[in-house]
Amino acid sequence: MAAIDPLTAGAVFIATAATDAVYVMFTSAVIARRRMSAANWSAVWYMLSSYAVISYTENAFYVAFAAIGSWAGAYASLTFLHRPPGGPPVGAAPE
């Protein structure tokens, strides 16, 4: 069994705590349908959670793709879900 590196363990702890805090902010922005805020929090969320990607691939270059994809996905999904006030809910059958 490999020895536990205290620096790595601390980094994982901090990254996990920060990831959970950012996830809460992301969810709040999604519920409020704030596209830009949700997209930004999503990118930060993936940057933090990609610590494992770096650990496994040893190449931080892939993290940029994860963050950009996350930003685009959050922005596009909230754009698609955006409805004017009083409009039909998303997925409602047409009358």
Tab-separated table of C-alpha atoms in Angstrom:
chain	number	residue	atom	x	y	z
A	1	MET	CA	0.000	0.000	0.000
A	2	ALA	CA	1.371	3.411	-0.996
A	3	ALA	CA	2.008	6.053	1.612
A	4	ILE	CA	-0.460	8.895	1.814
A	5	ASP	CA	1.008	12.234	0.778
A	6	PRO	CA	-0.344	14.856	3.214
A	7	LEU	CA	-0.080	17.615	0.606
A	8	THR	CA	-2.123	15.631	-1.911
A	9	ALA	CA	-4.642	14.652	0.763
A	10	GLY	CA	-5.041	18.291	1.771
A	11	ALA	CA	-5.400	19.389	-1.836
A	12	VAL	CA	-8.097	16.778	-2.438
A	13	PHE	CA	-9.944	17.889	0.704
A	14	ILE	CA	-9.838	21.565	-0.287
A	15	ALA	CA	-10.799	20.846	-3.911
A	16	THR	CA	-13.736	18.696	-2.786
A	17	ALA	CA	-14.987	21.317	-0.329
A	18	ALA	CA	-14.666	24.057	-2.943
A	19	THR	CA	-16.361	21.887	-5.575
A	20	ASP	CA	-19.370	21.321	-3.337
A	21	ALA	CA	-19.630	25.027	-2.524
A	22	VAL	CA	-19.444	25.936	-6.218
A	23	TYR	CA	-22.042	23.271	-7.051
A	24	VAL	CA	-24.458	24.975	-4.660
A	25	MET	CA	-23.837	28.311	-6.379
A	26	PHE	CA	-24.299	26.671	-9.794
A	27	THR	CA	-27.597	25.080	-8.747
A	28	SER	CA	-28.837	28.374	-7.346
A	29	ALA	CA	-28.022	30.131	-10.616
A	30	VAL	CA	-29.801	27.412	-12.622
A	31	ILE	CA	-32.925	27.651	-10.461
A	32	ALA	CA	-32.911	31.430	-10.894
A	33	ARG	CA	-32.298	30.899	-14.639
A	34	ARG	CA	-29.319	33.215	-14.700
A	35	ARG	CA	-27.543	31.935	-17.805
A	36	MET	CA	-24.265	33.780	-17.515
A	37	SER	CA	-23.886	33.080	-13.807
A	38	ALA	CA	-24.763	29.390	-14.246
A	39	ALA	CA	-22.324	29.038	-17.119
A	40	ASN	CA	-19.534	30.685	-15.133
A	41	TRP	CA	-20.175	28.599	-12.002
A	42	SER	CA	-20.305	25.476	-14.179
A	43	ALA	CA	-16.877	26.224	-15.629
A	44	VAL	CA	-15.436	26.814	-12.147
A	45	TRP	CA	-17.098	23.601	-10.943
A	46	TYR	CA	-15.393	21.564	-13.649
A	47	MET	CA	-12.050	23.258	-13.088
A	48	LEU	CA	-12.164	22.200	-9.435
A	49	SER	CA	-13.479	18.703	-10.059
A	50	SER	CA	-10.894	18.044	-12.739
A	51	TYR	CA	-8.214	17.442	-10.117
A	52	ALA	CA	-8.829	13.727	-10.662
A	53	VAL	CA	-8.455	14.139	-14.432
A	54	ILE	CA	-5.045	15.689	-13.921
A	55	SER	CA	-4.109	12.961	-11.472
A	56	TYR	CA	-5.036	10.190	-13.887
A	57	THR	CA	-3.932	11.680	-17.195
A	58	GLU	CA	-1.087	13.830	-15.895
A	59	ASN	CA	-2.013	16.384	-18.524
A	60	ALA	CA	-3.763	19.547	-17.410
A	61	PHE	CA	-4.474	20.549	-21.014
A	62	TYR	CA	-7.675	18.465	-20.988
A	63	VAL	CA	-9.056	20.532	-18.134
A	64	ALA	CA	-9.515	23.516	-20.437
A	65	PHE	CA	-11.750	21.454	-22.702
A	66	ALA	CA	-13.812	20.296	-19.713
A	67	ALA	CA	-14.290	23.867	-18.487
A	68	ILE	CA	-15.207	25.242	-21.923
A	69	GLY	CA	-17.630	22.383	-22.553
A	70	SER	CA	-19.189	22.862	-19.144
A	71	TRP	CA	-19.651	26.592	-19.727
A	72	ALA	CA	-21.215	26.030	-23.137
A	73	GLY	CA	-23.517	23.290	-21.871
A	74	ALA	CA	-24.845	25.355	-18.975
A	75	TYR	CA	-25.335	28.451	-21.111
A	76	ALA	CA	-27.048	26.564	-23.930
A	77	SER	CA	-29.326	24.586	-21.625
A	78	LEU	CA	-30.508	27.698	-19.812
A	79	THR	CA	-31.000	29.462	-23.134
A	80	PHE	CA	-33.173	26.572	-24.289
A	81	LEU	CA	-35.083	26.445	-20.994
A	82	HIS	CA	-35.651	30.199	-20.845
A	83	ARG	CA	-39.302	31.031	-21.099
A	84	PRO	CA	-40.993	34.412	-20.717
A	85	PRO	CA	-42.921	34.871	-17.466
A	86	GLY	CA	-46.361	33.324	-17.699
A	87	GLY	CA	-45.343	31.068	-20.590
A	88	PRO	CA	-45.902	27.319	-20.636
A	89	PRO	CA	-43.535	25.208	-18.550
A	90	VAL	CA	-40.742	23.405	-20.327
A	91	GLY	CA	-42.015	20.104	-21.744
A	92	ALA	CA	-45.687	21.075	-21.562
A	93	ALA	CA	-47.862	19.643	-24.307
A	94	PRO	CA	-49.120	22.248	-26.807
A	95	GLU	CA	-52.774	23.127	-26.536
